[in-house]
Tab-separated table of C-alpha atoms and ligand atoms in Angstrom:
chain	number	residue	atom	x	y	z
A	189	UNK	CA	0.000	0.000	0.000
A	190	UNK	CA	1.577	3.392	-0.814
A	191	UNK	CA	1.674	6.050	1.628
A	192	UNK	CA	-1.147	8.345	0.130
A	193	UNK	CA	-4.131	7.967	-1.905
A	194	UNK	CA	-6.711	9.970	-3.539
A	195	UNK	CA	-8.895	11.327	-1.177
A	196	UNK	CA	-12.269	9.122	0.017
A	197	UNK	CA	-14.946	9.605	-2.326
A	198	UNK	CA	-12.603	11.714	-5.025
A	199	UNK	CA	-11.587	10.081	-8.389
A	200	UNK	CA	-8.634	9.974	-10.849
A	201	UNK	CA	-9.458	10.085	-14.375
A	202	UNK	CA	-6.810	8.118	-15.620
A	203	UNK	CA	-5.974	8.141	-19.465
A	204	UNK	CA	-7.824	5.401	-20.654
A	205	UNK	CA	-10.894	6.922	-19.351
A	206	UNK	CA	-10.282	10.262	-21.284
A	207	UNK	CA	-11.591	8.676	-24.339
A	208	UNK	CA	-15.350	8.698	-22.790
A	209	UNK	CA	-14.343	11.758	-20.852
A	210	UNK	CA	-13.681	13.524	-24.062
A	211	UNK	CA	-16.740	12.809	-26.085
A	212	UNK	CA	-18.850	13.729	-23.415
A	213	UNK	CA	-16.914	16.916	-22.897
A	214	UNK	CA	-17.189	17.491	-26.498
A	215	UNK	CA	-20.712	16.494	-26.697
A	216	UNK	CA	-21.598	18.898	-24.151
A	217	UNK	CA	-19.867	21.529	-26.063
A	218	UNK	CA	-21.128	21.365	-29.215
A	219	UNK	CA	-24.625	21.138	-27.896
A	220	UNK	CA	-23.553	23.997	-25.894
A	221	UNK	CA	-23.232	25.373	-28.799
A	222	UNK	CA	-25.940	24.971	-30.728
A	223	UNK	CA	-28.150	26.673	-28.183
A	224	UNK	CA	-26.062	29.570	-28.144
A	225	UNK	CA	-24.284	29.105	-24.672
A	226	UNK	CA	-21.457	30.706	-23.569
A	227	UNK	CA	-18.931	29.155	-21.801
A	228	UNK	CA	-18.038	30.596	-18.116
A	229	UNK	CA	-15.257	29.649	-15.960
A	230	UNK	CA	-15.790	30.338	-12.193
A	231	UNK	CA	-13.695	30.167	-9.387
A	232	UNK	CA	-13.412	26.712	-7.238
A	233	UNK	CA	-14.051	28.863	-4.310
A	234	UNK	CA	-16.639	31.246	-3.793
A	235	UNK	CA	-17.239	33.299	-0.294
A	236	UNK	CA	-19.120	31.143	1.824
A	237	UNK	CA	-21.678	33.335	1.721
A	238	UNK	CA	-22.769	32.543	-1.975
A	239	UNK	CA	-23.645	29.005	-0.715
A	240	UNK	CA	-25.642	29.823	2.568
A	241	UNK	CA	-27.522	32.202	1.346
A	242	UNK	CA	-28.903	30.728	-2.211
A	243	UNK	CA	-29.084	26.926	-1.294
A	244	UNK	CA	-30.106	27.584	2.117
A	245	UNK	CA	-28.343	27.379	5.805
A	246	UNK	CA	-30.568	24.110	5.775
A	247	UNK	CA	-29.967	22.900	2.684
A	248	UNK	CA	-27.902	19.410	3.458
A	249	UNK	CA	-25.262	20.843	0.600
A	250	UNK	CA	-24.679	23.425	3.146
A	251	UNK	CA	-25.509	21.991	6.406
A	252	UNK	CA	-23.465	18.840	5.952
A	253	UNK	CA	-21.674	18.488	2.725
A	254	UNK	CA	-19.746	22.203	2.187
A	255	UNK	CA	-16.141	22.161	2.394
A	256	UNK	CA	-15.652	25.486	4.263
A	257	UNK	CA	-12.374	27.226	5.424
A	258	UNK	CA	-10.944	30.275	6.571
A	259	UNK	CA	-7.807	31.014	4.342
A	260	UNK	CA	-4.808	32.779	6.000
A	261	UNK	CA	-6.072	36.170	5.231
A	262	UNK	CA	-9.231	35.451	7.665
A	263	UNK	CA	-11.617	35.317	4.611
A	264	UNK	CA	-14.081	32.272	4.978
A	265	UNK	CA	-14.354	30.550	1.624
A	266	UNK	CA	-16.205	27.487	0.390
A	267	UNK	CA	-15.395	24.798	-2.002
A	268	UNK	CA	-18.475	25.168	-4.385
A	269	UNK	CA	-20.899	22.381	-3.743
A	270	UNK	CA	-22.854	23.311	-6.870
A	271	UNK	CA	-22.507	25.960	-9.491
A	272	UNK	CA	-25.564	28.347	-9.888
A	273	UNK	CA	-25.082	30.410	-7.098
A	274	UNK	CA	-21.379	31.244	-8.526
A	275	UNK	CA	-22.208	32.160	-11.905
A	276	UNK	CA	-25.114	34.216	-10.870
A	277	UNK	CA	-21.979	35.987	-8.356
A	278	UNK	CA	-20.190	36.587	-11.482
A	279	UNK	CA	-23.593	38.055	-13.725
A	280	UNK	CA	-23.983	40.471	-10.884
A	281	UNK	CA	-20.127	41.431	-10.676
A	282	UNK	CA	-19.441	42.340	-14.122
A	283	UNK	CA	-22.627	44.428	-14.639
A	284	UNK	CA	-24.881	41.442	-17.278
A	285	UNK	CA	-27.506	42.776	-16.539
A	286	UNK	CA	-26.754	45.495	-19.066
A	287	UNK	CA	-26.607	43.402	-22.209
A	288	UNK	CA	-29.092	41.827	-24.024
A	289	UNK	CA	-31.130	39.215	-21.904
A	290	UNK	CA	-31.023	36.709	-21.284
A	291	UNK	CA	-27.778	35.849	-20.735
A	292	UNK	CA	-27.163	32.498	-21.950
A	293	UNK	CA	-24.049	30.596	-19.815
A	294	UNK	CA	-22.653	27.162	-19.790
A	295	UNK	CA	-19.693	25.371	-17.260
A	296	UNK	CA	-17.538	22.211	-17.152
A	297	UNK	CA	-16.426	22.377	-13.171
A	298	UNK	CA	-15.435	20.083	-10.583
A	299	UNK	CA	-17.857	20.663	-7.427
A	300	UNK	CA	-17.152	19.124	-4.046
A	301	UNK	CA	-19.883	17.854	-1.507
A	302	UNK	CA	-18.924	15.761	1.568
A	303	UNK	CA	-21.809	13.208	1.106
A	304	UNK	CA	-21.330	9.582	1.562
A	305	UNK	CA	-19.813	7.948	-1.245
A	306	UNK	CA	-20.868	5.338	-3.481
A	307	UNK	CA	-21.578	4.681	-6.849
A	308	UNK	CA	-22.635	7.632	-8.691
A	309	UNK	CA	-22.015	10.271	-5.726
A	310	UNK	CA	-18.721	11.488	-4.872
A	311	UNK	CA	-16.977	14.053	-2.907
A	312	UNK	CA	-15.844	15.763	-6.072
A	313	UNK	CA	-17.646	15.182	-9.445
A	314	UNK	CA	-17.573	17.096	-12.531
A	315	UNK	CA	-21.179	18.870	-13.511
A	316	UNK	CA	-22.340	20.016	-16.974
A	317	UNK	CA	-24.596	23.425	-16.374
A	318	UNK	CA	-26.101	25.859	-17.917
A	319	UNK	CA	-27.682	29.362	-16.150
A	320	UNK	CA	-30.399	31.533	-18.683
A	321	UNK	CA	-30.226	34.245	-16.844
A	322	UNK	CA	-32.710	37.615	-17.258
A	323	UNK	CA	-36.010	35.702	-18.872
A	324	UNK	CA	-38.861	34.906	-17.256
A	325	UNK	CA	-40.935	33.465	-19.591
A	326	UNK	CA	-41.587	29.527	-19.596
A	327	UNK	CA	-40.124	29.267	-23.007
A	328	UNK	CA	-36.730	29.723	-21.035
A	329	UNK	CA	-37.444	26.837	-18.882
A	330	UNK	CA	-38.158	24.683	-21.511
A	331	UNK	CA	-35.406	25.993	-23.632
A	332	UNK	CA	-33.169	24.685	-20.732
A	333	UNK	CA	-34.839	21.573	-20.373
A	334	UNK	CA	-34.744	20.984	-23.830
A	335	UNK	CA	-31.265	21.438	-24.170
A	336	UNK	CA	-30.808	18.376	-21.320
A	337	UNK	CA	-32.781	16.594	-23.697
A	338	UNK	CA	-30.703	17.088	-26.964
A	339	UNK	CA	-27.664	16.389	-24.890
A	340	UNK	CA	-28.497	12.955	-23.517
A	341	UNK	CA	-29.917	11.991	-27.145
A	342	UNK	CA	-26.782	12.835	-28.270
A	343	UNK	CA	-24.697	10.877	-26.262
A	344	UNK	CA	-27.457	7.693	-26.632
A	345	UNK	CA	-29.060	7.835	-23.277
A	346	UNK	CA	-32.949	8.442	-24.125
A	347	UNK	CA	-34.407	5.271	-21.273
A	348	UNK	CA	-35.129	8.252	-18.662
A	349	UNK	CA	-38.190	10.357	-16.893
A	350	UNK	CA	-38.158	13.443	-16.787
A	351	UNK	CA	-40.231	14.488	-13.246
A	352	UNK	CA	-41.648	18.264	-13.807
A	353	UNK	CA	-43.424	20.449	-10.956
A	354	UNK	CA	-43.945	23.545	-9.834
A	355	UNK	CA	-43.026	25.101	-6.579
A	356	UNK	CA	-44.292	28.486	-7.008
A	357	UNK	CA	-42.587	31.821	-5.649
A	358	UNK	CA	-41.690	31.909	-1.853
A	359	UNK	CA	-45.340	33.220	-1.226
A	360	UNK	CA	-46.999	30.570	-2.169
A	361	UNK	CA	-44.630	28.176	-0.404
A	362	UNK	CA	-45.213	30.032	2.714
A	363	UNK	CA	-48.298	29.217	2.396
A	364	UNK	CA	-48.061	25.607	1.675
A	365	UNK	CA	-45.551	24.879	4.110
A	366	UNK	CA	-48.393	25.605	6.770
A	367	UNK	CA	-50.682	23.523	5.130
A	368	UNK	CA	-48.142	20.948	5.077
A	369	UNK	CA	-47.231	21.242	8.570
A	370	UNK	CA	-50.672	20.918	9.752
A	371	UNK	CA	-50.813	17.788	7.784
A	372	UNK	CA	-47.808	15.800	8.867
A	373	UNK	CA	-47.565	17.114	12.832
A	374	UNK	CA	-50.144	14.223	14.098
A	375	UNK	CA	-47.724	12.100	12.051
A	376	UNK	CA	-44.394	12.886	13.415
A	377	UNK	CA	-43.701	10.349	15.515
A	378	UNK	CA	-44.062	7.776	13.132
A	379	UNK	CA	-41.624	9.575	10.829
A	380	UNK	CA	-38.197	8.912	10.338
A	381	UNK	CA	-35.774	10.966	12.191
A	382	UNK	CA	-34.138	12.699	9.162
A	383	UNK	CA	-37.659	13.415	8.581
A	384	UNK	CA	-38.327	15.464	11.848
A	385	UNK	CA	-35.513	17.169	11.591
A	386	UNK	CA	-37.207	18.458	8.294
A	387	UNK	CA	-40.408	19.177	9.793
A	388	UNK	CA	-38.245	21.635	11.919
A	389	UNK	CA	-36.293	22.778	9.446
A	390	UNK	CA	-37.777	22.850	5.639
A	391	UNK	CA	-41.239	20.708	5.833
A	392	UNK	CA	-41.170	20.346	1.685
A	393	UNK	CA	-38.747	18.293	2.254
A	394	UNK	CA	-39.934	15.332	4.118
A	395	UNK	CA	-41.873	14.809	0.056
A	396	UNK	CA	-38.147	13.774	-1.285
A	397	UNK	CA	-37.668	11.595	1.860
A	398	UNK	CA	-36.009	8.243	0.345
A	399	UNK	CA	-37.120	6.211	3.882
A	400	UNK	CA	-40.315	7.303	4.338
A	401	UNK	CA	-41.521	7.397	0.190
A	402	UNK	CA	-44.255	4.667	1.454
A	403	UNK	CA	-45.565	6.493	4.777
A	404	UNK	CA	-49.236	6.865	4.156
A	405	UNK	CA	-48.784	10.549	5.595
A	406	UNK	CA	-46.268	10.985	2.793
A	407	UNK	CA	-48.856	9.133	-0.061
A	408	UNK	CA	-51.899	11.726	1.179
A	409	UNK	CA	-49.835	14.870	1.656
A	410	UNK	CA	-51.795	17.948	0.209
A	411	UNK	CA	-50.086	19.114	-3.369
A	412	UNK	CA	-48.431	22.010	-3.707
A	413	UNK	CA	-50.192	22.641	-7.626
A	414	UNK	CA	-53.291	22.632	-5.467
A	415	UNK	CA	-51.668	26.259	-3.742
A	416	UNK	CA	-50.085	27.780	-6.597
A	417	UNK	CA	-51.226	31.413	-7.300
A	418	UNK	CA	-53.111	32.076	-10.676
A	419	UNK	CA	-49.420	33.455	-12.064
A	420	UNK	CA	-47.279	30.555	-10.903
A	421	UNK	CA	-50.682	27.862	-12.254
A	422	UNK	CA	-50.546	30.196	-16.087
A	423	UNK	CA	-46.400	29.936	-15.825
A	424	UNK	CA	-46.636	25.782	-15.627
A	425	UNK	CA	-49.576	25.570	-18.005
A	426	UNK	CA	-47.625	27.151	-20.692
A	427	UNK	CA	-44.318	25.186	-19.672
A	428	UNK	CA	-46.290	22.184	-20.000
A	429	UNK	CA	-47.526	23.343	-23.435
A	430	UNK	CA	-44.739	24.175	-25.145
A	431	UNK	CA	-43.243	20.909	-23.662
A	432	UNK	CA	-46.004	19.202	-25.360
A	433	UNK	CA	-45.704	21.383	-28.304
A	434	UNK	CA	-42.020	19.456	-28.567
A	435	UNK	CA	-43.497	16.275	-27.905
A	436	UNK	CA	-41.120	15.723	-24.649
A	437	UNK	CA	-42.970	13.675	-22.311
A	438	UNK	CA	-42.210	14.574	-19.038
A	439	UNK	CA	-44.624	13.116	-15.419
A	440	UNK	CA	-46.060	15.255	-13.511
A	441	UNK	CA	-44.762	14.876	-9.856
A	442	UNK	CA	-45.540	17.509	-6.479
A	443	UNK	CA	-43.175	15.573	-4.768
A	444	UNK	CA	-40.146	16.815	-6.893
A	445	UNK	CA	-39.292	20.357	-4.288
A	446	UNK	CA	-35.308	20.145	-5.152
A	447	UNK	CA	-33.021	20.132	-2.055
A	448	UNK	CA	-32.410	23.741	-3.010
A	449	UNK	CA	-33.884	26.931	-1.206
A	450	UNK	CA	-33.592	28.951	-4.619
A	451	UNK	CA	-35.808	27.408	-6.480
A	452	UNK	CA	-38.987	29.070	-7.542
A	453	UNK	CA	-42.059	27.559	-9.775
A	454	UNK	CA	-40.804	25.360	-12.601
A	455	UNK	CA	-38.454	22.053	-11.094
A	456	UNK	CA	-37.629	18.990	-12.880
A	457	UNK	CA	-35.174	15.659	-12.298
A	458	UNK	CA	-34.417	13.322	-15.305
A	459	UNK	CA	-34.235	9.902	-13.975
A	460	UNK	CA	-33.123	6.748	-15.609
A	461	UNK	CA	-35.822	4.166	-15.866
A	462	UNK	CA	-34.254	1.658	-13.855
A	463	UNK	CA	-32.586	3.368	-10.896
A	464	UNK	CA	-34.321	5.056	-8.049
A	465	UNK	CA	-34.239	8.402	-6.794
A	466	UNK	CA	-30.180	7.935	-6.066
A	467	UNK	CA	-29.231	8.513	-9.471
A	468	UNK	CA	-30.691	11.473	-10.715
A	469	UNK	CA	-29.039	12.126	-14.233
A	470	UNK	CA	-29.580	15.818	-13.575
A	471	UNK	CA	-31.651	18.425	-12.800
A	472	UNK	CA	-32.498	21.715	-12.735
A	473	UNK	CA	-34.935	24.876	-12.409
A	474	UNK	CA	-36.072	27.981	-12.117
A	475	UNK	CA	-34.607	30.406	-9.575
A	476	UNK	CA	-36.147	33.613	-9.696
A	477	UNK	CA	-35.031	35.163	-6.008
A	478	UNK	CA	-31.623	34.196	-6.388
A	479	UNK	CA	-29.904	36.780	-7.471
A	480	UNK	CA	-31.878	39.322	-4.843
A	481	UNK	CA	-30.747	36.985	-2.268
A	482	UNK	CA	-27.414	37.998	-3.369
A	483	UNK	CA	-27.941	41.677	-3.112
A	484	UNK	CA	-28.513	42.421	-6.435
A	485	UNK	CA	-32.090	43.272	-8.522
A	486	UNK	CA	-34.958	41.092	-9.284
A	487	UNK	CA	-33.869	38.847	-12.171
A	488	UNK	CA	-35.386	35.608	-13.117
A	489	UNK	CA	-33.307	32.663	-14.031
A	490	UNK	CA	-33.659	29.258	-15.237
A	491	UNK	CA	-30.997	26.238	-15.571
A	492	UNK	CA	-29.716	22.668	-15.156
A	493	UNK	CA	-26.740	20.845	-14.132
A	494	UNK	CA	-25.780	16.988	-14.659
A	495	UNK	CA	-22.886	15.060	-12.757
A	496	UNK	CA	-20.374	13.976	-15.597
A	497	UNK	CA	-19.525	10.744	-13.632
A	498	UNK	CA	-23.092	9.919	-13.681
A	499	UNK	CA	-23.317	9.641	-17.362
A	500	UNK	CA	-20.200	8.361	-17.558
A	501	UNK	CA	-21.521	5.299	-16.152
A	502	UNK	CA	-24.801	5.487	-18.174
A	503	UNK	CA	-22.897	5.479	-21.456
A	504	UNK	CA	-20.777	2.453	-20.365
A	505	UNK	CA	-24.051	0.226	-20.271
A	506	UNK	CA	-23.654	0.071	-23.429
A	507	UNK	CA	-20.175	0.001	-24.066
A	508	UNK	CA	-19.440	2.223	-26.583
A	509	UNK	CA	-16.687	1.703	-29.344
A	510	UNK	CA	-14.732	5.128	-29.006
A	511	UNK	CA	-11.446	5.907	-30.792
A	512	UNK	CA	-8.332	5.992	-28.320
A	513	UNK	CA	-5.891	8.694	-28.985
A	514	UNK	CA	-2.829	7.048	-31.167
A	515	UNK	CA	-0.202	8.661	-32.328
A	516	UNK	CA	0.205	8.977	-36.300
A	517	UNK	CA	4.214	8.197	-36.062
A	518	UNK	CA	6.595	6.756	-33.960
A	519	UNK	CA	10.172	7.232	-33.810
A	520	UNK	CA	12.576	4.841	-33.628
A	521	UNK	CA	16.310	5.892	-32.940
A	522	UNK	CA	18.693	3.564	-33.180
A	523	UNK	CA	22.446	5.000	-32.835
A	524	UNK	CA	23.824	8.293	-31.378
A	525	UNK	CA	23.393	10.313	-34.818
A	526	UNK	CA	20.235	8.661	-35.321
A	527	UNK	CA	18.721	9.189	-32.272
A	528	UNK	CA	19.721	13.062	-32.819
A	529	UNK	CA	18.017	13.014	-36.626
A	530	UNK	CA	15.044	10.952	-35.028
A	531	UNK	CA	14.865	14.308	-32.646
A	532	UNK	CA	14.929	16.567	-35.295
A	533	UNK	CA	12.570	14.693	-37.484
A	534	UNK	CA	10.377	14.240	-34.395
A	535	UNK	CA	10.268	18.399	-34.229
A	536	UNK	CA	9.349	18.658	-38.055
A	537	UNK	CA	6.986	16.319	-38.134
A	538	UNK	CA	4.961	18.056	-34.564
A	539	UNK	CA	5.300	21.345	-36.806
A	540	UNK	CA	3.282	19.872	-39.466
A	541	UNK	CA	0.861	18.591	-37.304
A	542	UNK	CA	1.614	15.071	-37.368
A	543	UNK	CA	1.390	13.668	-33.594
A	544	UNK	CA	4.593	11.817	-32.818
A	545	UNK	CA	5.425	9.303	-30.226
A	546	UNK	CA	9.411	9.282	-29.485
A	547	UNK	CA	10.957	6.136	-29.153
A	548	UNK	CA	13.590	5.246	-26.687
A	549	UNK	CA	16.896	5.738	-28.010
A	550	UNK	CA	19.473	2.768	-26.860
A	551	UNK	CA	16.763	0.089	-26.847
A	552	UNK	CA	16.708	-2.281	-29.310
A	553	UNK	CA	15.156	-2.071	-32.595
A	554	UNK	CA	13.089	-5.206	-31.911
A	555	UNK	CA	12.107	-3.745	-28.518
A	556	UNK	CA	11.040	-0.100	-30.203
A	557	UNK	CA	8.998	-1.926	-33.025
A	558	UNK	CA	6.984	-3.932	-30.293
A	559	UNK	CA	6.290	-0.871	-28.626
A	560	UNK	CA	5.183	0.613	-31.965
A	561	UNK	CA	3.047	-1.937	-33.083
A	562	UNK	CA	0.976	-1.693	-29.828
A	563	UNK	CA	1.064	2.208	-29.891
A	564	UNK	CA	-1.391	2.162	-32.572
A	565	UNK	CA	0.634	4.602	-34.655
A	566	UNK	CA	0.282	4.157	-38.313
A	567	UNK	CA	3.895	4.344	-39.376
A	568	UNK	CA	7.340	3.562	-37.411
A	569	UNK	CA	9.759	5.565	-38.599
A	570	UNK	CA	13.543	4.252	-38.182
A	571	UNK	CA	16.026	6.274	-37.869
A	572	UNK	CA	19.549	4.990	-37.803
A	573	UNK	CA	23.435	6.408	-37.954
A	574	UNK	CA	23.163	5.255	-41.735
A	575	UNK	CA	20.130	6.774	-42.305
A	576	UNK	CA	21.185	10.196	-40.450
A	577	UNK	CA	24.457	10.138	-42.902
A	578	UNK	CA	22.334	9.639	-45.960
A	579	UNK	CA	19.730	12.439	-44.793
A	580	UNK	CA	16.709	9.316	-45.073
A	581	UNK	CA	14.642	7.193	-42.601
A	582	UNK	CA	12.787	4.048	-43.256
A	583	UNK	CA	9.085	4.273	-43.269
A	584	UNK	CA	7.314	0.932	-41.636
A	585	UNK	CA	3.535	0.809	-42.343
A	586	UNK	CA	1.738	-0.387	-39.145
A	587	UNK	CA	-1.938	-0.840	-39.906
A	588	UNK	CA	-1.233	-2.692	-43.011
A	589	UNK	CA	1.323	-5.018	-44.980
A	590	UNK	CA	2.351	-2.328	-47.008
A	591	UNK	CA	6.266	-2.974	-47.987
A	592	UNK	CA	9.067	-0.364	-46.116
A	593	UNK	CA	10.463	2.242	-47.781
A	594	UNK	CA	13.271	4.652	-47.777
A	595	UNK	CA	12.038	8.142	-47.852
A	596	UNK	CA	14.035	11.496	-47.472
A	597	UNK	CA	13.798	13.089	-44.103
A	598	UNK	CA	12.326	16.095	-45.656
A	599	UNK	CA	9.590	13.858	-46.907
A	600	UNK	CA	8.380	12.063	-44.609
A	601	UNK	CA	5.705	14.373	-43.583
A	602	UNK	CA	4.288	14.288	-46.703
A	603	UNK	CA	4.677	10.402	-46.916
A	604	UNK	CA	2.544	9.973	-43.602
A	605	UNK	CA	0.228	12.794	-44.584
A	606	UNK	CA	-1.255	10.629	-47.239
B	2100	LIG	P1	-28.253	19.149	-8.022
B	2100	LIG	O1	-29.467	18.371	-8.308
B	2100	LIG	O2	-27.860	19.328	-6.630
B	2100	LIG	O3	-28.486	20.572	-8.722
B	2100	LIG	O4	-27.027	18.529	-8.798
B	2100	LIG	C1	-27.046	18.388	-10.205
B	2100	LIG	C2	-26.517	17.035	-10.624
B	2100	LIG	O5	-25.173	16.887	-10.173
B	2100	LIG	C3	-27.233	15.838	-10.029
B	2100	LIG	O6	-28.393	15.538	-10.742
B	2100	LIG	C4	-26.190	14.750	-10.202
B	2100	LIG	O7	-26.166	14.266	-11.537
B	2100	LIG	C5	-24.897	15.508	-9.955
B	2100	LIG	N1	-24.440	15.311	-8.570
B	2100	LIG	C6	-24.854	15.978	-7.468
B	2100	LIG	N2	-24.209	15.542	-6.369
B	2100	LIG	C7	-23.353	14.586	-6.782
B	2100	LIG	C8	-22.368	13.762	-6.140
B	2100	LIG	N3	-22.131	13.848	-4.832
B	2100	LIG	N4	-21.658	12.884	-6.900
B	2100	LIG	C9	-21.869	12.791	-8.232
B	2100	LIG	N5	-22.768	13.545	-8.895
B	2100	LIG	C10	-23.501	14.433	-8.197
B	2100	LIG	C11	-27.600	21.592	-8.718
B	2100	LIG	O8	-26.462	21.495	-8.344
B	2100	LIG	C12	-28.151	22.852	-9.352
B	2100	LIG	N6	-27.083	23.867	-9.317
B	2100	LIG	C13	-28.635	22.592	-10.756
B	2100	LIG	C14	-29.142	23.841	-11.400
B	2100	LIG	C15	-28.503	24.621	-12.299
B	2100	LIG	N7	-30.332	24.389	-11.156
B	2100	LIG	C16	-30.448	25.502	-11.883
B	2100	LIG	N8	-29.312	25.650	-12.580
């Protein structure tokens, strides 16, 4: 056993897993891209602030999971357990409210929440989000949602539910919450613990309790789209219009509240068909008051995020042929002034764009042309003292019987180019 190891619950992504790392990147990207989404880069660490007073002092992201510190400067920071609150720090800071809206943002981050690990939830994992910030309208939210939607189709993953509901603004949740309250207190004691504590502390919650889904009290609890206002009932009419304008199906579920305090009407979770409520694929919503609770204006907002380790392991169900990176050449030296030519071809070649992988001078020819069978380059290229005296190399097709040939040094990148 070595003497350290990566932190519990945080994950190396070694170089054989870049292959599915990088096509979901890129997928995410490009369909980034075709919604018109800009990409922004936060920092890892936000004021703690941010955190406790978007998600909530009682959210469990901030009452259990943060990663909080004072630095040496006194300044109490926060590893960010999710990403909205940051982005909407950075809209406020650099004045976007001043052009055109909505602003239309998109991140790649790592995010860090001290939960209990197991498959599918980590103490760091990567999430794919994207903030419209500045439109209120429920075309945003399903512009949002629908962009979820293109981006699992694209990477294959279409066996999911998508869970919609509506919370309404913090009015009509004050509201509820009584109602709710009233319902459950003759029921406490038969609750789970985790449970009371929500009672106490956020009573929508007990809905997304995992131990007590079959409670009766949970089964008969009063719905919240029995409370909304007439504003917040019109808002997820026409969300579920246009949804069924685009033919997404989607279930209608009150028990979806999000584990978030800044959420406000529209919600949703996409979950894969056969998984429970564990493994969401992602989520997101509207978050109207989050940006106030910031200390900036009124401005609505809508968005999602999706752990990248979560559809990691989605995609591998059906293990996907990807290409590996390969090299297109590789090098072998063989000599003192051939391992010095193989250097200099090595630099041409990387100037013309052709990816080269160096062999090892002093090791055997036998020994390099193993390794460069296996590399998966499609030409060795060997490069000996007799070679370097004549200005040539020999040129070894890999990928196919194709005979060796001499070629000048100053052609080989046109050799390999073909
Ligand atoms: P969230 O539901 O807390 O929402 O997290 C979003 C997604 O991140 C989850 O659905 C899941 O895929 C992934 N995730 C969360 N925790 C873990 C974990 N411990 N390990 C692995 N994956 C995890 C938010 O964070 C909101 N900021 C989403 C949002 C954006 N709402 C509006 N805009």
């Amino acid at each position: 056993m070595p003497d350290f190891q990566a932190p519990r619950g945080m994950n190396d992504v070694l170089p054989e897993d870049e292959a599915i790392w990088r096509h979901v990147r890129e997928t995410t990207e490009r369909v980034a891209r075709l919604f018109d989404y800009r990409r922004i880069e936060t920092p890892i660490v936000e004021e703690l602030g941010v955190f406790t007073r978007t998600a909530g002092e009682e959210s469990d992201i901030v009452s259990k999971e943060m990663y909080a510190f004072d630095d040496r400067g006194g300044s109490t920071l926060a590893l960010r357990p999710e990403g909205t609150a940051g982005v909407c720090r950075a809209y406020l800071e650099h004045g976007m409210a001043s052009r055109p809206q909505p602003v239309r943002l998109y991140y790649f981050a790592p995010t860090f929440r001290y939960d209990r690990p197991q498959a599918g939830r980590y103490r760091q994992h990567w999430q794919f989000g994207v903030e419209c910030i500045g439109d209120p309208s429920p075309a945003a939210d399903v512009e949002v949602l629908e962009l979820q939607r293109t981006l699992y189709a694209e990477l294959g993953l279409t066996d999911f539910t998508v869970r919609l509901n509506s919370i309404g603004t913090a009015e009509t949740r004050a509201a509820y919450r009584e109602v709710l309250m009233a319902h459950f207190a003759p029921h406490l004691e038969t609750l789970s613990a985790d449970s009371q504590r929500r009672y106490e502390t956020n009573v929508m919650r007990i809905l997304d309790s995992k131990e007590d889904a079959n409670h009766p009290a949970l089964q008969d609890a009063p719905s919240i789209l029995d409370y909304l206002s007439e504003e917040d009932t019109e808002h997820f009419a026409q969300v579920r219009a246009l949804l069924d304008g685009l033919g997404v199906e989607y279930e209608v579920d009150p028990a979806i509240v999000r584990g978030l305090d800044y959420y406000a009407r529209t919600v949703w979770e996409f979950q894969p068909q056969d998984a429970g409520g564990q493994s969401t694929l992602g989520a997101g919503g509207r978050y109207d008051g989050l940006i106030e609770m910031l200390g900036g204006p009124s401005t609505p907002g809508t968005g999602f995020a999706t752990g990248i380790e979560r559809l990691v392991l989605e995609i591998e169900k059906s293990e996907p042929d990807l290409d590996d990176v390969t090299p297109d050449v590789f090098t072998v030296p063989l000599g003192d002034a051939g391992a010095i030519a193989a250097a200099r071809l090595a630099r041409d070649l990387r100037a013309a764009g052709v990816a080269v992988r160096a062999g090892v001078p002093g090791r055997s020819m036998r020994a390099q042309l193993r390794a460069a069978n296996s590399s998966g380059a499609r030409y060795a290229v060997i490069v000996g003292d007799d070679e370097a005296a004549k200005g040539v190399a020999q040129l070894k097709p890999l990928l196919d019987d194709g005979d060796q040939r001499e070629v000048a040094l100053v052609d080989v990148a046109g050799a390999v180019a073909d």
